[in-house]
Amino acid sequence: MEGKPVLQRINELFATSKDVKTHRISNGSLILEIAYIATLVEETKLYDSIFVPFSRELKPFADIVHSDPSFKPVEDPATWTDLMLRGYVLLKMEQQMFAYYAAKVIRNTSPQTSVESSIEGPQVALSEDISDSTNIIRARYASPDLQIEEHTVGYLSKTQVIMMFDQRKADPEVVSLVKVKLLGIQTDILSAAGELAKALNDNRKRLFPMELITERVDRVTRGLANGKIVVIMQGSMFAIVLPITFFDLMVATEDRYENFWMSILLMSLRFFALILTTTLPALYIAIVSYNPELFRVQLAFSIAGSRAAVPYPSFVEVFIMLFMIEMLVEASVRLPKYIGSTATTVGGLILGQAAQQAGLVSSIMIIVTSVMAISNFVIPVYSLSLSVRFVKYPLILLSIFFGLAGVTCGVFYFVIYLCSQRSFGMPYFRLVLPGDRKHADIGEASLK
Amino acid sequence: MNRYFYYSFIMVAMLNLMLYVPTVLLNQRMSGAVSSLIVAVIIGTVVAYASTSALSRFPGMGLPEIMRLYLPEWIVKTLLPLFAFMWYFAATFALIGFTLLMNRVLTPDRPSWQLLLLLGALCAYGATRSTLTILFLLEMTMLLVTPLIFLMLFKAIRSPDVSWDAIFTIAQYINKYPTLSSVAAGTFIFTGYINTAIFNRANPPNFRLKGRWIIPVSGSTILLITFFLPIGFHGTMGVERYLYVWTATADSMTMTYGFIERVLFVFLLLYLGLSIVYTITGWNQAMEFLLSIRKDYRFKLDYSVAPKANWWICGSFFVLSLVALFFLNEKLDFQIAEIWLIVRMFLEIATVTFLFAVSMIRKKTA
């Protein structure tokens, strides 16, 4: 702290900004130099804990500073800007620097689940403020084994990232891998959980999500109890749960809360929907253009009859309808809520009907398209349903050139691809039966 | 883990239903096939038991590693390419056979090499993956495929079109002496254990194979279905009129309720999946055998990026299979198949005998 006075140095550290405040105040016995960024700091907190006690001096202010642990002594001048940008107030008193946390964080108040809604499950979602989220998780996972580590990611955004796991249950290999990945992230700005998840992954061109992004607290705590690692970040109300298997993405949290048989039924429904939404358009092309004899005669005739007015091959028809449905889905996601429903009605009902009457597409094709679109929405995790939306296009291409054999080969390609994926070193696409934990696993030596 | 062994076993057993085994057996249905079935079940079970108990003494080691323990290097270096060829040949032969079949039934109006181009590329891609990936793939395929195949076989057995008289008539030829080619064809159903030659590397140290009774039970059930069901559908004499007897058998079944009336298509597509996975396991193991020729090769069970060597080997496998397609046709295929089935049986028995002897030595020394 030699050379220039502290306040002058701080003023030089920042670009000319009006909200960087530096004051030098005195109450007769003590001189206090104080610096903070006014827009980041809760002013009432500042008055209550610094200005008022300082000027009144019911108790000597120096004693307060030395006795209250929330005034942290700061040694290294290099951390000054960092602290101030995070909402700390810097104080200089008697040749010593202190930092006091008085940040004001703007966040969504009392968050409700909106993306993954559930009827009877917990309705509170994680918060955009990291300490609120930690609070919510801690309150629901009251275990002394919960280990919490803090990191900072992003050269400019300096986003706080918290990694938490149950130290008894989490796999130490995975923990150290995730730590290495977190430390190695090179980015200027980090603004969403999806971005963080992408950065944690080796392969940026991957097709399927290797981690679960969720806003639901019950998913997070369930994951912690199963030995998974949870990563949350400041400014996003979504947590990243990893490592996962493909089947974690197909489970809705409600499956655990509802009737056993109904959950089984819903689960099989979801897998059925997964198969339908990926293969149905491709199968339509393959069957109509290559092997109509696959269907029973009556059905084959009625499909051919409904296609009578359509002047071009089946794949053109499929492309028209897929183009329309993808546009509708995109439009309804981006539009404001009130217009969104109108757009879907106009598109779905009127355009579909009209396209069929105009002879652009067959009526069977409309059914195929809507079944495909609806079954896509059955998939409970959004990132997976996006991936699945993509999967049908390669299958369609294969079906155009190779018919049914092409579709089968395409499906098997994706099965191989899924099997070869690893989520943070752990197998991604495999069955884990209840009895498996008792026995040694295949390839256990290499997995660890 | 137990189930991965049985996946491989049942996959091979079911796959052979579509390929050469029924044709060889049905040709000799009145001259010794029936008694050969019994002999085949016994030989197959004994060999499978011997190989599994022998390999369980070498946890975490594949056949190449075990051979290096007991045999001089030059014998290992000559035997490994032979094994690689055996696995490659079995897989490629199945792939080509199935390509010809698919082409005949599904897309007769286009050349068969186009289909092989697609299937071969897929298999080459799959075979470059790691051993663990292939085990997971086996599991998923079996989950997808077997329930439907079992449903269809069950429907077939319960079908009113099956003439049980014909089946009993043929069954009476049990008094004929077994023939070599029929026994060889019958034992091929049991040959799924052979995949443990490489997959044994993935087994954990304390691995014990449980439930080995599944081997004779499922093997003989599938063998009996393979042989007798076509006779039930087509009659004692009519059964020899078909080139692909099981395609015709599947086409004899109908599903009365539902979108699809002809079982054949579903059956073919399911078997397409099975034969893709069979070829992938075969090529992958052939590749591992070739890689193991180098003495300092250290196998890895799992990798996220396949090494370049994998791509080169599997790529040449793919090209070789394409070239082979132009020399093969169905008639030649069946002739080769009959010889090959016999050669394979003896080679396998020799290998398993070696393994068993070696495991006995290990038991004594340990």
mmCIF file of C-alpha atoms in Angstrom, chain A residues 113-313:
data_model
loop_
_atom_site.group_PDB
_atom_site.id
_atom_site.type_symbol
_atom_site.label_atom_id
_atom_site.label_comp_id
_atom_site.label_asym_id
_atom_site.label_seq_id
_atom_site.Cartn_x
_atom_site.Cartn_y
_atom_site.Cartn_z
ATOM 1 C CA THR A 113 -40.966 -25.154 -12.207
ATOM 2 C CA SER A 114 -41.891 -24.140 -15.715
ATOM 3 C CA VAL A 115 -39.953 -26.341 -18.110
ATOM 4 C CA GLU A 116 -40.383 -29.708 -16.443
ATOM 5 C CA SER A 117 -43.738 -29.378 -14.821
ATOM 6 C CA SER A 118 -45.141 -32.005 -12.562
ATOM 7 C CA ILE A 119 -48.600 -32.343 -11.117
ATOM 8 C CA GLU A 120 -47.950 -33.588 -7.632
ATOM 9 C CA GLY A 121 -44.187 -33.287 -7.354
ATOM 10 C CA PRO A 122 -42.393 -30.363 -5.718
ATOM 11 C CA GLN A 123 -43.230 -27.111 -7.453
ATOM 12 C CA VAL A 124 -40.199 -25.093 -6.428
ATOM 13 C CA ALA A 125 -37.467 -24.828 -9.004
ATOM 14 C CA LEU A 126 -33.852 -23.905 -8.548
ATOM 15 C CA SER A 127 -33.129 -20.201 -8.401
ATOM 16 C CA GLU A 128 -31.058 -17.986 -10.651
ATOM 17 C CA ASP A 129 -29.064 -16.989 -7.622
ATOM 18 C CA ILE A 130 -26.476 -19.548 -6.725
ATOM 19 C CA SER A 131 -26.795 -19.147 -2.961
ATOM 20 C CA ASP A 132 -30.563 -19.572 -3.123
ATOM 21 C CA SER A 133 -30.105 -22.721 -5.201
ATOM 22 C CA THR A 134 -27.563 -24.073 -2.778
ATOM 23 C CA ASN A 135 -29.957 -23.314 0.028
ATOM 24 C CA ILE A 136 -32.797 -25.132 -1.725
ATOM 25 C CA ILE A 137 -30.626 -28.171 -2.395
ATOM 26 C CA ARG A 138 -29.030 -28.239 1.048
ATOM 27 C CA ALA A 139 -32.415 -28.015 2.708
ATOM 28 C CA ARG A 140 -33.581 -31.061 0.788
ATOM 29 C CA TYR A 141 -30.360 -33.010 1.009
ATOM 30 C CA ALA A 142 -29.434 -32.536 4.637
ATOM 31 C CA SER A 143 -26.352 -34.687 4.705
ATOM 32 C CA PRO A 144 -22.968 -33.800 6.207
ATOM 33 C CA ASP A 145 -21.382 -35.685 3.309
ATOM 34 C CA LEU A 146 -22.449 -33.092 0.787
ATOM 35 C CA GLN A 147 -19.238 -31.578 -0.517
ATOM 36 C CA ILE A 148 -19.434 -28.179 -2.174
ATOM 37 C CA GLU A 149 -16.647 -26.682 -4.252
ATOM 38 C CA GLU A 150 -16.637 -23.283 -5.825
ATOM 39 C CA HIS A 151 -15.025 -22.311 -9.107
ATOM 40 C CA THR A 152 -15.050 -19.243 -11.287
ATOM 41 C CA VAL A 153 -15.556 -19.598 -15.019
ATOM 42 C CA GLY A 154 -15.379 -16.966 -17.742
ATOM 43 C CA TYR A 155 -12.670 -14.317 -18.147
ATOM 44 C CA LEU A 156 -15.192 -11.481 -18.359
ATOM 45 C CA SER A 157 -18.350 -12.803 -16.786
ATOM 46 C CA LYS A 158 -16.508 -14.320 -13.787
ATOM 47 C CA THR A 159 -19.461 -16.598 -13.215
ATOM 48 C CA GLN A 160 -19.529 -18.476 -9.969
ATOM 49 C CA VAL A 161 -19.904 -22.185 -10.526
ATOM 50 C CA ILE A 162 -20.587 -24.611 -7.726
ATOM 51 C CA MET A 163 -19.929 -28.304 -7.982
ATOM 52 C CA MET A 164 -21.542 -30.460 -5.340
ATOM 53 C CA PHE A 165 -21.593 -34.168 -4.678
ATOM 54 C CA ASP A 166 -22.013 -36.670 -1.909
ATOM 55 C CA GLN A 167 -18.425 -37.450 -1.019
ATOM 56 C CA ARG A 168 -19.271 -40.971 0.058
ATOM 57 C CA LYS A 169 -21.228 -41.910 -3.021
ATOM 58 C CA ALA A 170 -19.702 -40.034 -5.906
ATOM 59 C CA ASP A 171 -17.033 -41.778 -7.925
ATOM 60 C CA PRO A 172 -13.715 -40.029 -7.169
ATOM 61 C CA GLU A 173 -12.529 -40.590 -10.750
ATOM 62 C CA VAL A 174 -15.499 -38.762 -12.161
ATOM 63 C CA VAL A 175 -15.146 -36.012 -9.574
ATOM 64 C CA SER A 176 -11.546 -35.355 -10.491
ATOM 65 C CA LEU A 177 -12.382 -35.510 -14.199
ATOM 66 C CA VAL A 178 -15.121 -32.906 -13.804
ATOM 67 C CA LYS A 179 -12.795 -30.742 -11.729
ATOM 68 C CA VAL A 180 -10.157 -30.829 -14.443
ATOM 69 C CA LYS A 181 -12.776 -29.964 -17.039
ATOM 70 C CA LEU A 182 -14.121 -27.071 -14.956
ATOM 71 C CA LEU A 183 -10.650 -25.620 -14.487
ATOM 72 C CA GLY A 184 -9.873 -25.976 -18.174
ATOM 73 C CA ILE A 185 -12.858 -24.051 -19.539
ATOM 74 C CA GLN A 186 -11.740 -21.159 -21.691
ATOM 75 C CA THR A 187 -14.489 -18.705 -22.420
ATOM 76 C CA ASP A 188 -15.188 -15.030 -22.013
ATOM 77 C CA ILE A 189 -18.823 -15.165 -21.058
ATOM 78 C CA LEU A 190 -20.743 -17.994 -19.465
ATOM 79 C CA SER A 191 -24.431 -17.351 -19.383
ATOM 80 C CA ALA A 192 -26.381 -20.601 -19.407
ATOM 81 C CA ALA A 193 -26.195 -24.087 -18.001
ATOM 82 C CA GLY A 194 -26.302 -25.537 -21.501
ATOM 83 C CA GLU A 195 -23.197 -23.582 -22.405
ATOM 84 C CA LEU A 196 -21.422 -24.913 -19.336
ATOM 85 C CA ALA A 197 -22.507 -28.455 -20.148
ATOM 86 C CA LYS A 198 -21.135 -28.088 -23.659
ATOM 87 C CA ALA A 199 -17.842 -26.797 -22.305
ATOM 88 C CA LEU A 200 -17.589 -29.717 -19.882
ATOM 89 C CA ASN A 201 -17.852 -32.180 -22.718
ATOM 90 C CA ASP A 202 -14.981 -33.286 -24.889
ATOM 91 C CA ASN A 203 -16.927 -33.766 -28.050
ATOM 92 C CA ARG A 204 -18.746 -30.611 -29.049
ATOM 93 C CA LYS A 205 -20.374 -32.295 -32.016
ATOM 94 C CA ARG A 206 -22.114 -34.910 -29.944
ATOM 95 C CA LEU A 207 -25.670 -35.677 -30.854
ATOM 96 C CA PHE A 208 -27.183 -36.791 -27.581
ATOM 97 C CA PRO A 209 -26.991 -34.981 -24.246
ATOM 98 C CA MET A 210 -24.342 -36.483 -21.974
ATOM 99 C CA GLU A 211 -25.661 -34.691 -18.938
ATOM 100 C CA LEU A 212 -29.029 -33.895 -17.517
ATOM 101 C CA ILE A 213 -29.974 -30.234 -17.375
ATOM 102 C CA THR A 214 -32.803 -29.761 -14.965
ATOM 103 C CA GLU A 215 -34.572 -27.148 -12.908
ATOM 104 C CA ARG A 216 -36.214 -29.688 -10.643
ATOM 105 C CA VAL A 217 -34.906 -29.984 -7.128
ATOM 106 C CA ASP A 218 -36.107 -33.552 -6.711
ATOM 107 C CA ARG A 219 -34.064 -34.626 -9.722
ATOM 108 C CA VAL A 220 -31.002 -32.947 -8.263
ATOM 109 C CA THR A 221 -31.307 -34.516 -4.833
ATOM 110 C CA ARG A 222 -32.120 -37.916 -6.293
ATOM 111 C CA GLY A 223 -29.004 -37.576 -8.422
ATOM 112 C CA LEU A 224 -26.873 -36.646 -5.417
ATOM 113 C CA ALA A 225 -28.162 -39.664 -3.550
ATOM 114 C CA ASN A 226 -27.215 -41.861 -6.498
ATOM 115 C CA GLY A 227 -23.658 -40.606 -6.475
ATOM 116 C CA LYS A 228 -23.954 -38.078 -9.262
ATOM 117 C CA ILE A 229 -22.272 -34.724 -9.429
ATOM 118 C CA VAL A 230 -24.375 -31.578 -9.600
ATOM 119 C CA VAL A 231 -23.030 -28.376 -11.093
ATOM 120 C CA ILE A 232 -24.941 -25.130 -10.651
ATOM 121 C CA MET A 233 -23.991 -21.678 -11.788
ATOM 122 C CA GLN A 234 -24.803 -18.085 -10.971
ATOM 123 C CA GLY A 235 -27.449 -16.653 -13.251
ATOM 124 C CA SER A 236 -29.086 -19.815 -14.466
ATOM 125 C CA MET A 237 -31.888 -21.658 -12.765
ATOM 126 C CA PHE A 238 -30.779 -24.977 -14.268
ATOM 127 C CA ALA A 239 -28.471 -27.501 -12.684
ATOM 128 C CA ILE A 240 -26.303 -29.970 -14.559
ATOM 129 C CA VAL A 241 -26.419 -33.531 -13.292
ATOM 130 C CA LEU A 242 -23.710 -35.942 -14.445
ATOM 131 C CA PRO A 243 -22.722 -38.633 -15.308
ATOM 132 C CA ILE A 244 -25.955 -40.070 -16.594
ATOM 133 C CA THR A 245 -27.205 -42.905 -18.706
ATOM 134 C CA PHE A 246 -29.601 -42.555 -21.599
ATOM 135 C CA PHE A 247 -32.374 -44.002 -19.485
ATOM 136 C CA ASP A 248 -32.093 -41.219 -16.911
ATOM 137 C CA LEU A 249 -33.209 -38.910 -19.674
ATOM 138 C CA MET A 250 -36.309 -40.975 -20.318
ATOM 139 C CA VAL A 251 -37.485 -40.888 -16.716
ATOM 140 C CA ALA A 252 -39.897 -38.203 -15.584
ATOM 141 C CA THR A 253 -39.684 -37.432 -11.889
ATOM 142 C CA GLU A 254 -43.344 -38.257 -11.499
ATOM 143 C CA ASP A 255 -42.634 -41.892 -12.242
ATOM 144 C CA ARG A 256 -41.470 -42.203 -8.680
ATOM 145 C CA TYR A 257 -44.488 -40.516 -7.166
ATOM 146 C CA GLU A 258 -47.299 -42.253 -8.936
ATOM 147 C CA ASN A 259 -48.825 -45.667 -9.042
ATOM 148 C CA PHE A 260 -46.309 -48.391 -9.923
ATOM 149 C CA TRP A 261 -48.264 -49.931 -12.799
ATOM 150 C CA MET A 262 -49.136 -46.585 -14.269
ATOM 151 C CA SER A 263 -45.487 -45.552 -14.221
ATOM 152 C CA ILE A 264 -44.520 -48.734 -16.025
ATOM 153 C CA LEU A 265 -47.182 -48.084 -18.603
ATOM 154 C CA LEU A 266 -46.026 -44.492 -19.056
ATOM 155 C CA MET A 267 -42.416 -45.587 -19.307
ATOM 156 C CA SER A 268 -43.149 -48.080 -22.059
ATOM 157 C CA LEU A 269 -45.310 -45.465 -23.746
ATOM 158 C CA ARG A 270 -42.308 -43.141 -23.788
ATOM 159 C CA PHE A 271 -40.039 -45.714 -25.384
ATOM 160 C CA PHE A 272 -42.709 -46.531 -27.910
ATOM 161 C CA ALA A 273 -43.021 -42.825 -28.662
ATOM 162 C CA LEU A 274 -39.255 -42.590 -29.031
ATOM 163 C CA ILE A 275 -39.281 -45.305 -31.657
ATOM 164 C CA LEU A 276 -42.277 -43.801 -33.444
ATOM 165 C CA THR A 277 -40.975 -40.270 -33.605
ATOM 166 C CA THR A 278 -37.627 -41.320 -35.022
ATOM 167 C CA THR A 279 -38.678 -43.944 -37.513
ATOM 168 C CA LEU A 280 -42.211 -43.164 -38.619
ATOM 169 C CA PRO A 281 -41.499 -40.759 -41.506
ATOM 170 C CA ALA A 282 -38.656 -42.948 -42.745
ATOM 171 C CA LEU A 283 -40.840 -46.052 -42.570
ATOM 172 C CA TYR A 284 -43.571 -44.226 -44.482
ATOM 173 C CA ILE A 285 -41.179 -43.535 -47.340
ATOM 174 C CA ALA A 286 -39.720 -47.025 -47.292
ATOM 175 C CA ILE A 287 -43.086 -48.726 -47.271
ATOM 176 C CA VAL A 288 -44.877 -46.509 -49.747
ATOM 177 C CA SER A 289 -42.031 -46.340 -52.237
ATOM 178 C CA TYR A 290 -40.317 -49.715 -51.813
ATOM 179 C CA ASN A 291 -42.363 -52.387 -50.097
ATOM 180 C CA PRO A 292 -46.075 -51.600 -49.989
ATOM 181 C CA GLU A 293 -46.701 -55.365 -49.739
ATOM 182 C CA LEU A 294 -45.590 -55.160 -46.121
ATOM 183 C CA PHE A 295 -49.007 -53.922 -45.075
ATOM 184 C CA ARG A 296 -52.156 -55.932 -45.283
ATOM 185 C CA VAL A 297 -53.828 -55.411 -48.614
ATOM 186 C CA GLN A 298 -56.700 -53.255 -47.409
ATOM 187 C CA LEU A 299 -54.376 -50.851 -45.659
ATOM 188 C CA ALA A 300 -51.978 -50.716 -48.603
ATOM 189 C CA PHE A 301 -54.893 -49.854 -50.861
ATOM 190 C CA SER A 302 -56.243 -47.140 -48.609
ATOM 191 C CA ILE A 303 -52.787 -45.560 -48.387
ATOM 192 C CA ALA A 304 -52.418 -45.732 -52.139
ATOM 193 C CA GLY A 305 -55.930 -44.293 -52.479
ATOM 194 C CA SER A 306 -55.185 -41.365 -50.221
ATOM 195 C CA ARG A 307 -52.045 -40.716 -52.229
ATOM 196 C CA ALA A 308 -53.949 -40.771 -55.512
ATOM 197 C CA ALA A 309 -54.099 -36.994 -55.785
ATOM 198 C CA VAL A 310 -50.470 -36.494 -54.814
ATOM 199 C CA PRO A 311 -48.356 -35.988 -57.920
ATOM 200 C CA TYR A 312 -44.859 -36.636 -56.574
ATOM 201 C CA PRO A 313 -42.933 -39.388 -54.758
#
